[in-house]
Amino acid sequence: MTPTDEISELLTRVALQDRGAFDRLYATVSAKLFGVLIRMLKDRELAEDTLQDVFIKIWQKADRFVGANADPMAWLIVVARNQAIDKLRVRREQTTDLGTAERMTDPDPSPEQLAVASGERARLANCLARLEPRRAEAVQAAYIEGYTYQELADRYGTPLNTMRTRLRRSLQTLKDCLAE
């Protein structure tokens, strides 16, 4: 019996759930399949794990070989190759996910950022308190609440250009105060 015929016979018996044939098939072809896996995966441990997965697939799907008129070793190599490709895809997805995770930042400010912001907020509140109350209110309405110059001019009953001038002067006062 040629090696090809022997492997074919073993696969036929494995399809019938013959454990002895499975053991002999493993002893006969595992080194060759392991070599294929090592070349593809370039990682001995991963190739060993994948070889176990390959033989699980062979045990589960040997009946698919029986109906095909294919070279048994070629069929086994295709099973191993497909399993290796699946492992490479998983590894690539995990690497991509980790790379993305490394680039992601926490949207919440750090304790240091909170402390700095708190200090800045206190300084800004102190500087706003130096402004006339109506001007401080207009600055907050424009730059925090998003009101337009025209809406503020209407709200305070002043001409548009006057409102712009007051806001610009108020911002300059705030800038000078914050620079102290």
XYZ file of N, CA, C and O in Angstrom:
720
model
N 0.848 -1.167 0.000
C 0.000 0.000 0.000
C 0.900 1.238 0.000
O 1.812 1.363 0.804
N 0.626 2.203 -0.898
C 1.416 3.438 -0.973
C 1.033 4.369 0.176
O -0.058 4.221 0.758
N 1.906 5.297 0.495
C 1.568 6.239 1.569
C 0.258 6.993 1.294
O -0.522 7.231 2.196
N 0.013 7.348 0.040
C -1.224 8.049 -0.310
C -2.427 7.167 -0.042
O -3.430 7.613 0.530
N -2.336 5.893 -0.442
C -3.444 4.958 -0.202
C -3.645 4.740 1.300
O -4.780 4.633 1.764
N -2.541 4.689 2.054
C -2.641 4.478 3.505
C -3.348 5.661 4.172
O -4.238 5.470 5.004
N -2.962 6.875 3.782
C -3.592 8.070 4.361
C -5.062 8.113 3.980
O -5.932 8.423 4.801
N -5.363 7.779 2.740
C -6.749 7.758 2.282
C -7.571 6.753 3.091
O -8.691 7.043 3.515
N -7.003 5.568 3.312
C -7.681 4.526 4.117
C -7.883 5.009 5.556
O -8.955 4.812 6.137
N -6.862 5.633 6.128
C -6.986 6.148 7.499
C -8.080 7.215 7.597
O -8.872 7.229 8.543
N -8.149 8.104 6.608
C -9.192 9.130 6.611
C -10.584 8.511 6.498
O -11.530 8.974 7.152
N -10.695 7.465 5.709
C -11.988 6.778 5.585
C -12.404 6.193 6.929
O -13.565 6.291 7.335
N -11.449 5.606 7.633
C -11.762 5.019 8.942
C -12.010 6.098 9.997
O -12.841 5.920 10.884
N -11.297 7.242 9.896
C -11.542 8.354 10.826
C -12.966 8.886 10.606
O -13.648 9.241 11.570
N -13.418 8.898 9.358
C -14.782 9.345 9.068
C -15.803 8.460 9.778
O -16.905 8.913 10.103
N -15.426 7.215 10.054
C -16.298 6.282 10.785
C -16.040 6.338 12.290
O -16.502 5.474 13.029
N -15.277 7.367 12.731
C -14.966 7.611 14.140
C -14.072 6.532 14.760
O -14.195 6.205 15.942
N -13.150 5.987 13.979
C -12.194 4.988 14.443
C -11.024 5.720 15.113
O -10.194 6.347 14.452
N -10.930 5.614 16.446
C -9.893 6.326 17.199
C -8.490 5.784 16.912
O -7.525 6.544 16.876
N -8.387 4.493 16.707
C -7.078 3.910 16.380
C -6.562 4.451 15.056
O -5.374 4.776 14.926
N -7.437 4.579 14.070
C -7.051 5.134 12.772
C -6.667 6.605 12.926
O -5.718 7.083 12.292
N -7.371 7.302 13.796
C -7.067 8.704 14.041
C -5.666 8.853 14.641
O -4.891 9.711 14.218
N -5.346 7.994 15.615
C -4.014 8.022 16.225
C -2.934 7.764 15.178
O -1.896 8.433 15.163
N -3.154 6.771 14.323
C -2.168 6.443 13.281
C -2.053 7.576 12.259
O -0.963 7.895 11.781
N -3.191 8.197 11.920
C -3.173 9.329 10.991
C -2.347 10.470 11.586
O -1.511 11.063 10.902
N -2.543 10.718 12.864
C -1.784 11.773 13.535
C -0.287 11.467 13.466
O 0.510 12.338 13.112
N 0.078 10.258 13.800
C 1.492 9.869 13.787
C 2.079 9.976 12.379
O 3.247 10.324 12.205
N 1.269 9.719 11.369
C 1.744 9.712 9.989
C 1.913 11.117 9.402
O 2.890 11.376 8.710
N 0.972 12.015 9.671
C 0.974 13.297 8.952
C 1.205 14.533 9.826
O 1.376 15.621 9.298
N 1.240 14.394 11.133
C 1.321 15.576 11.991
C 2.600 16.385 11.755
O 2.564 17.624 11.766
N 3.736 15.736 11.523
C 4.992 16.468 11.315
C 4.910 17.323 10.050
O 5.338 18.487 10.048
N 4.353 16.754 8.995
C 4.214 17.493 7.727
C 3.279 18.691 7.916
O 3.595 19.810 7.496
N 2.140 18.479 8.566
C 1.190 19.569 8.783
C 1.775 20.640 9.721
O 1.561 21.829 9.518
N 2.527 20.191 10.709
C 3.173 21.124 11.625
C 4.156 22.014 10.866
O 4.237 23.220 11.100
N 4.883 21.439 9.928
C 5.815 22.210 9.095
C 5.086 23.281 8.287
O 5.554 24.421 8.179
N 3.942 22.925 7.736
C 3.136 23.885 6.979
C 2.707 25.032 7.902
O 2.798 26.217 7.550
N 2.256 24.668 9.099
C 1.768 25.667 10.045
C 2.889 26.588 10.528
O 2.698 27.798 10.647
N 4.049 26.013 10.796
C 5.199 26.828 11.240
C 5.566 27.843 10.164
O 5.827 29.007 10.471
N 5.605 27.405 8.914
C 5.957 28.315 7.818
C 4.947 29.452 7.699
O 5.317 30.594 7.445
N 3.689 29.148 7.905
C 2.657 30.177 7.751
C 2.566 31.099 8.969
O 2.427 32.310 8.825
N 2.624 30.520 10.152
C 2.375 31.293 11.373
C 3.630 31.917 11.971
O 3.540 32.881 12.728
N 4.793 31.317 11.685
C 6.080 31.809 12.190
C 6.103 31.932 13.716
O 6.715 32.845 14.265
N 5.405 31.038 14.366
C 5.333 31.028 15.828
C 5.071 29.591 16.262
O 4.008 29.036 16.005
N 6.064 28.993 16.919
C 5.982 27.577 17.274
C 4.777 27.270 18.167
O 4.052 26.319 17.927
N 4.581 28.078 19.204
C 3.472 27.825 20.123
C 2.129 27.914 19.419
O 1.250 27.072 19.610
N 1.972 28.938 18.610
C 0.727 29.112 17.869
C 0.537 27.968 16.880
O -0.581 27.465 16.704
N 1.611 27.511 16.258
C 1.523 26.386 15.316
C 1.104 25.108 16.043
O 0.303 24.325 15.525
N 1.625 24.900 17.258
C 1.234 23.717 18.036
C -0.254 23.759 18.380
O -0.956 22.753 18.237
N -0.717 24.922 18.821
C -2.139 25.062 19.140
C -3.003 24.864 17.903
O -4.056 24.225 17.952
N -2.550 25.432 16.803
C -3.298 25.330 15.557
C -3.328 23.892 15.062
O -4.348 23.439 14.527
N -2.238 23.153 15.261
C -2.207 21.742 14.849
C -3.284 20.952 15.588
O -3.964 20.112 14.990
N -3.470 21.246 16.869
C -4.546 20.577 17.613
C -5.905 20.911 16.997
O -6.743 20.026 16.822
N -6.093 22.186 16.654
C -7.353 22.589 16.023
C -7.543 21.899 14.678
O -8.664 21.520 14.318
N -6.454 21.739 13.938
C -6.520 21.071 12.636
C -7.004 19.639 12.816
O -7.890 19.165 12.088
N -6.459 18.942 13.802
C -6.864 17.541 13.981
C -8.290 17.419 14.534
O -8.976 16.436 14.245
N -8.726 18.421 15.245
C -10.140 18.417 15.647
C -11.017 18.543 14.409
O -12.012 17.829 14.263
N -10.640 19.448 13.495
C -11.388 19.600 12.238
C -11.358 18.303 11.429
O -12.371 17.906 10.846
N -10.195 17.674 11.377
C -10.087 16.428 10.619
C -11.026 15.385 11.219
O -11.736 14.675 10.492
N -11.052 15.279 12.529
C -11.930 14.311 13.199
C -13.391 14.606 12.864
O -14.166 13.700 12.585
N -13.737 15.894 12.863
C -15.125 16.279 12.620
C -15.525 16.215 11.147
O -16.689 15.980 10.838
N -14.572 16.393 10.243
C -14.925 16.554 8.831
C -14.283 15.527 7.898
O -14.262 15.725 6.688
N -13.778 14.457 8.441
C -13.133 13.444 7.592
C -14.107 12.870 6.573
O -13.700 12.473 5.479
N -15.385 12.852 6.906
C -16.376 12.322 5.958
C -16.449 13.167 4.685
O -16.827 12.667 3.624
N -16.043 14.419 4.739
C -16.034 15.269 3.544
C -14.950 14.835 2.567
O -15.088 15.004 1.364
N -13.854 14.291 3.103
C -12.797 13.798 2.226
C -13.234 12.522 1.506
O -12.955 12.347 0.332
N -13.938 11.679 2.234
C -14.306 10.360 1.700
C -15.063 10.486 0.389
O -14.829 9.720 -0.551
N -15.936 11.483 0.266
C -16.714 11.641 -0.953
C -15.941 12.310 -2.074
O -16.357 12.264 -3.226
N -14.811 12.932 -1.762
C -14.051 13.669 -2.778
C -12.987 12.777 -3.385
O -12.448 11.885 -2.747
N -12.695 13.008 -4.628
C -11.614 12.281 -5.304
C -10.372 13.164 -5.291
O -9.880 13.577 -6.324
N -9.858 13.452 -4.100
C -8.704 14.338 -3.967
C -7.547 13.581 -3.349
O -7.718 12.524 -2.739
N -6.364 14.143 -3.541
C -5.179 13.598 -2.901
C -5.347 13.809 -1.397
O -5.608 14.927 -0.952
N -5.216 12.773 -0.564
C -5.486 12.921 0.865
C -4.545 13.915 1.541
O -4.970 14.694 2.392
N -3.276 13.911 1.153
C -2.329 14.829 1.779
C -2.657 16.266 1.383
O -2.575 17.184 2.218
N -3.050 16.478 0.139
C -3.426 17.821 -0.307
C -4.648 18.302 0.481
O -4.701 19.473 0.908
N -5.603 17.416 0.713
C -6.802 17.779 1.482
C -6.418 18.160 2.914
O -6.895 19.157 3.445
N -5.529 17.386 3.532
C -5.087 17.673 4.895
C -4.339 19.002 4.964
O -4.525 19.781 5.911
N -3.521 19.288 3.970
C -2.781 20.551 3.943
C -3.740 21.726 3.777
O -3.560 22.775 4.403
N -4.774 21.549 2.980
C -5.771 22.614 2.819
C -6.482 22.873 4.153
O -6.702 24.033 4.534
N -6.821 21.822 4.882
C -7.448 21.988 6.197
C -6.501 22.766 7.121
O -6.909 23.720 7.790
N -5.231 22.395 7.140
C -4.244 23.063 7.983
C -4.052 24.510 7.546
O -4.001 25.429 8.377
N -3.943 24.721 6.258
C -3.744 26.071 5.727
C -4.921 26.972 6.083
O -4.737 28.105 6.522
N -6.138 26.486 5.919
C -7.321 27.288 6.248
C -7.365 27.638 7.737
O -7.731 28.747 8.111
N -6.985 26.688 8.554
C -6.964 26.938 10.006
C -5.910 27.996 10.339
O -6.144 28.871 11.166
N -4.756 27.917 9.676
C -3.699 28.908 9.904
C -4.153 30.300 9.457
O -3.897 31.293 10.143
N -4.831 30.374 8.343
C -5.340 31.658 7.858
C -6.325 32.244 8.865
O -6.295 33.442 9.161
N -7.188 31.400 9.417
C -8.124 31.874 10.442
C -7.371 32.435 11.647
O -7.732 33.487 12.191
N -6.317 31.759 12.071
C -5.523 32.234 13.218
C -4.850 33.566 12.900
O -4.800 34.457 13.747
N -4.327 33.691 11.679
C -3.682 34.945 11.287
C -4.678 36.097 11.259
O -4.364 37.210 11.671
N -5.889 35.834 10.796
C -6.918 36.879 10.786
C -7.252 37.326 12.198
O -7.383 38.516 12.463
N -7.415 36.358 13.090
C -7.729 36.692 14.483
C -6.595 37.511 15.085
O -6.830 38.518 15.753
N -5.374 37.101 14.833
C -4.212 37.818 15.379
C -4.171 39.239 14.833
O -3.937 40.191 15.566
N -4.422 39.410 13.536
C -4.405 40.736 12.921
C -5.512 41.611 13.507
O -5.301 42.777 13.809
N -6.714 41.054 13.713
C -7.814 41.814 14.305
C -7.473 42.227 15.734
O -7.755 43.346 16.137
N -6.864 41.327 16.493
C -6.497 41.656 17.867
C -5.430 42.741 17.883
O -5.483 43.659 18.700
N -4.474 42.654 16.979
C -3.423 43.666 16.902
C -4.024 45.003 16.517
O -3.676 46.028 17.088
N -4.936 45.006 15.567
C -5.592 46.235 15.155
C -6.379 46.814 16.314
O -6.325 48.006 16.577
N -7.115 45.963 17.026
C -7.898 46.444 18.161
C -6.993 47.033 19.228
O -7.305 48.069 19.809
N -5.861 46.391 19.505
C -4.938 46.908 20.512
C -4.332 48.221 20.053
O -4.165 49.145 20.842
N -4.006 48.305 18.779
C -3.454 49.545 18.253
C -4.454 50.683 18.368
O -4.108 51.803 18.720
N -5.696 50.381 18.097
C -6.742 51.382 18.246
C -6.897 51.762 19.701
O -7.037 52.940 20.028
N -6.868 50.790 20.583
C -7.026 51.065 22.010
C -5.901 51.957 22.522
O -6.124 52.832 23.353
N -4.687 51.762 22.007
C -3.573 52.591 22.439
C -3.750 54.033 21.999
O -3.319 54.952 22.676
N -4.389 54.249 20.850
C -4.577 55.603 20.347
C -5.787 56.284 20.979
O -5.918 57.493 20.896
N -6.672 55.503 21.568
C -7.866 56.082 22.168
C -7.492 56.802 23.456
O -6.627 56.382 24.194
N -8.159 57.897 23.701
C -7.924 58.628 24.930
C -9.188 58.606 25.759
O -10.287 58.486 25.234
N -9.006 58.751 27.025
C -10.134 58.810 27.933
C -10.794 60.175 27.746
O -10.133 61.198 27.852
N -12.091 60.198 27.454
C -12.737 61.488 27.225
C -12.831 62.340 28.489
O -12.967 63.554 28.416
N -12.743 61.717 29.647
C -12.803 62.465 30.894
C -11.442 63.088 31.183
O -10.404 62.490 30.923
N -11.455 64.299 31.735
C -10.173 64.927 32.063
C -9.464 64.188 33.194
O -10.104 63.583 34.054
N -8.146 64.247 33.158
C -7.349 63.609 34.201
C -7.437 64.459 35.464
O -7.835 65.625 35.415
N -7.036 63.918 36.615
C -7.044 64.716 37.837
C -6.218 65.998 37.694
O -6.604 67.059 38.188
N -5.094 65.889 36.995
C -4.258 67.069 36.782
C -5.003 68.112 35.955
O -4.996 69.305 36.274
N -5.667 67.665 34.891
C -6.419 68.591 34.053
C -7.562 69.228 34.839
O -7.858 70.412 34.662
N -8.203 68.444 35.703
C -9.282 68.986 36.532
C -8.757 70.062 37.478
O -9.396 71.097 37.669
N -7.594 69.818 38.062
C -7.011 70.795 38.984
C -6.659 72.080 38.250
O -6.941 73.189 38.733
N -6.050 71.959 37.073
C -5.693 73.136 36.288
C -6.961 73.889 35.883
O -7.042 75.114 36.008
N -7.961 73.141 35.395
C -9.213 73.772 34.969
C -9.893 74.475 36.140
O -10.447 75.572 35.984
N -9.848 73.873 37.302
C -10.453 74.481 38.484
C -9.762 75.798 38.817
O -10.421 76.805 39.110
N -8.445 75.812 38.757
C -7.693 77.042 39.008
C -7.989 78.104 37.963
O -8.167 79.287 38.291
N -8.053 77.693 36.702
C -8.357 78.628 35.620
C -9.775 79.170 35.771
O -10.024 80.359 35.539
N -10.694 78.289 36.130
C -12.085 78.699 36.316
C -12.175 79.747 37.433
O -12.882 80.744 37.311
N -11.438 79.540 38.516
C -11.443 80.496 39.630
C -10.851 81.836 39.189
O -11.382 82.907 39.531
N -9.769 81.794 38.412
C -9.159 83.039 37.911
C -10.122 83.778 36.993
O -10.254 84.994 37.070
N -10.790 83.025 36.105
C -11.736 83.649 35.176
C -12.906 84.255 35.943
O -13.341 85.381 35.649
N -13.431 83.547 36.937
C -14.542 84.078 37.744
C -14.105 85.362 38.454
O -14.876 86.338 38.526
N -12.876 85.382 38.961
C -12.350 86.572 39.622
C -12.266 87.739 38.644
O -12.640 88.877 38.972
N -11.798 87.486 37.435
C -11.676 88.538 36.420
C -13.052 89.002 35.941
O -13.261 90.208 35.707
N -14.001 88.077 35.785
C -15.356 88.465 35.390
C -15.995 89.351 36.461
O -16.757 90.269 36.146
N -15.675 89.097 37.722
C -16.231 89.898 38.825
C -15.732 91.333 38.769
O -16.388 92.248 39.299
N -14.597 91.581 38.120
C -14.056 92.938 37.992
C -14.824 93.760 36.952
O -14.741 94.980 36.939
N -15.515 93.038 36.043
C -16.292 93.737 35.015
C -17.605 94.243 35.616
O -18.102 93.713 36.616
N -18.167 95.256 34.957
C -19.515 95.703 35.308
C -20.451 94.500 35.142
O -20.305 93.740 34.183
N -21.390 94.247 36.050
C -22.238 93.042 35.991
C -22.927 92.818 34.652
O -22.974 91.684 34.164
N -23.444 93.885 34.021
C -24.121 93.702 32.723
C -23.133 93.274 31.639
O -23.459 92.475 30.778
N -21.916 93.798 31.698
C -20.903 93.404 30.706
C -20.446 91.968 30.933
O -20.254 91.221 29.986
N -20.275 91.583 32.179
C -19.899 90.203 32.489
C -20.982 89.239 32.016
O -20.696 88.187 31.434
N -22.224 89.637 32.222
C -23.355 88.819 31.771
C -23.368 88.708 30.246
O -23.602 87.642 29.684
N -23.084 89.806 29.544
C -23.059 89.811 28.076
C -21.920 88.930 27.551
O -22.093 88.185 26.575
N -20.768 89.003 28.192
C -19.631 88.172 27.777
C -19.995 86.699 27.934
O -19.752 85.885 27.031
N -20.566 86.333 29.059
C -20.961 84.935 29.278
C -22.022 84.507 28.274
O -21.968 83.400 27.733
N -22.985 85.390 27.999
C -24.047 85.056 27.045
C -23.463 84.842 25.648
O -23.861 83.920 24.925
N -22.502 85.681 25.270
C -21.921 85.574 23.932
C -20.986 84.377 23.793
O -21.076 83.620 22.823
N -20.089 84.202 24.762
C -19.004 83.233 24.573
C -19.215 81.902 25.287
O -18.483 80.958 25.033
N -20.204 81.833 26.141
C -20.484 80.556 26.802
C -21.821 79.999 26.325
O -21.941 78.828 25.984
N -22.819 80.876 26.245
C -24.152 80.428 25.858
C -24.384 80.485 24.356
O -25.346 79.924 23.853
N -23.528 81.205 23.624
C -23.592 81.204 22.166
C -24.540 82.208 21.542
O -24.903 82.067 20.376
N -24.949 83.228 22.268
C -25.799 84.262 21.676
C -25.010 85.045 20.629
O -23.803 85.273 20.768
N -25.702 85.501 19.587
C -25.055 86.320 18.556
C -24.983 87.770 19.037
O -25.693 88.167 19.978
N -24.160 88.561 18.351
C -24.062 89.989 18.690
C -25.430 90.660 18.540
O -25.824 91.488 19.358
N -26.132 90.311 17.474
C -27.442 90.931 17.226
C -28.431 90.567 18.331
O -29.173 91.432 18.813
N -28.438 89.306 18.751
C -29.337 88.903 19.842
C -29.011 89.663 21.123
O -29.922 90.076 21.862
N -27.730 89.857 21.398
C -27.338 90.602 22.599
C -27.689 92.081 22.479
O -28.128 92.702 23.462
N -27.504 92.648 21.295
C -27.860 94.060 21.085
C -29.356 94.246 21.325
O -29.775 95.204 21.993
N -30.150 93.316 20.810
C -31.601 93.390 21.032
C -31.937 93.206 22.499
O -32.786 93.908 23.048
N -31.284 92.266 23.137
C -31.545 91.955 24.549
C -31.239 93.149 25.453
O -31.968 93.426 26.413
N -30.124 93.866 25.170
C -29.709 94.981 26.020
C -30.160 96.344 25.484
O -29.873 97.372 26.084
N -30.852 96.326 24.330
C -31.373 97.571 23.780
C -30.285 98.536 23.352
O -30.410 99.751 23.564
N -29.218 98.011 22.778
C -28.117 98.863 22.307
C -27.881 98.602 20.831
O -28.223 97.530 20.299
N -27.273 99.560 20.133
C -26.936 99.328 18.724
C -25.928 98.169 18.585
O -25.135 97.910 19.490
N -25.986 97.498 17.459
C -25.128 96.332 17.199
C -23.645 96.674 17.351
O -22.906 95.946 18.025
N -23.184 97.756 16.743
C -21.763 98.111 16.812
C -21.334 98.457 18.231
O -20.206 98.176 18.643
N -22.231 99.034 19.006
C -21.925 99.340 20.404
C -21.739 98.047 21.188
O -20.817 97.926 22.013
N -22.602 97.070 20.916
C -22.478 95.763 21.598
C -21.148 95.101 21.239
O -20.454 94.570 22.110
N -20.772 95.165 19.973
C -19.490 94.580 19.554
C -18.328 95.260 20.274
O -17.401 94.606 20.750
N -18.369 96.570 20.344
C -17.300 97.326 20.999
C -17.230 96.979 22.478
O -16.146 96.747 23.023
N -18.383 96.907 23.152
C -18.394 96.556 24.584
C -17.833 95.155 24.816
O -17.064 94.933 25.753
N -18.227 94.221 23.974
C -17.724 92.838 24.132
C -16.215 92.787 23.882
O -15.487 92.133 24.618
N -15.747 93.498 22.851
C -14.316 93.492 22.545
C -13.520 94.110 23.699
O -12.501 93.564 24.129
N -13.990 95.225 24.241
C -13.310 95.868 25.367
C -13.362 94.983 26.617
O -12.382 94.900 27.371
N -14.485 94.325 26.826
C -14.613 93.419 27.975
C -13.639 92.254 27.849
O -12.992 91.854 28.828
N -13.502 91.713 26.649
C -12.545 90.613 26.426
C -11.116 91.083 26.651
O -10.298 90.345 27.213
N -10.803 92.303 26.229
C -9.461 92.848 26.445
C -9.193 93.010 27.941
O -8.111 92.680 28.426
N -10.178 93.456 28.673
C -10.041 93.591 30.127
C -9.800 92.228 30.764
O -8.945 92.074 31.639
N -10.568 91.221 30.318
C -10.382 89.854 30.835
C -8.984 89.324 30.504
O -8.325 88.714 31.341
N -8.551 89.569 29.284
C -7.222 89.114 28.850
C -6.135 89.730 29.723
O -5.223 89.024 30.198
N -6.226 91.041 29.961
C -5.241 91.724 30.796
C -5.275 91.174 32.231
O -4.220 90.951 32.842
N -6.469 90.956 32.746
C -6.618 90.426 34.106
C -6.011 89.036 34.216
O -5.304 88.736 35.177
N -6.274 88.185 33.230
C -5.751 86.805 33.263
C -4.236 86.772 33.073
O -3.569 85.830 33.515
N -3.686 87.797 32.431
C -2.246 87.845 32.210
C -1.485 88.264 33.477
O -0.264 88.101 33.562
N -2.173 88.834 34.454
C -1.523 89.289 35.694
C -0.950 88.139 36.476
O -1.409 87.067 36.542
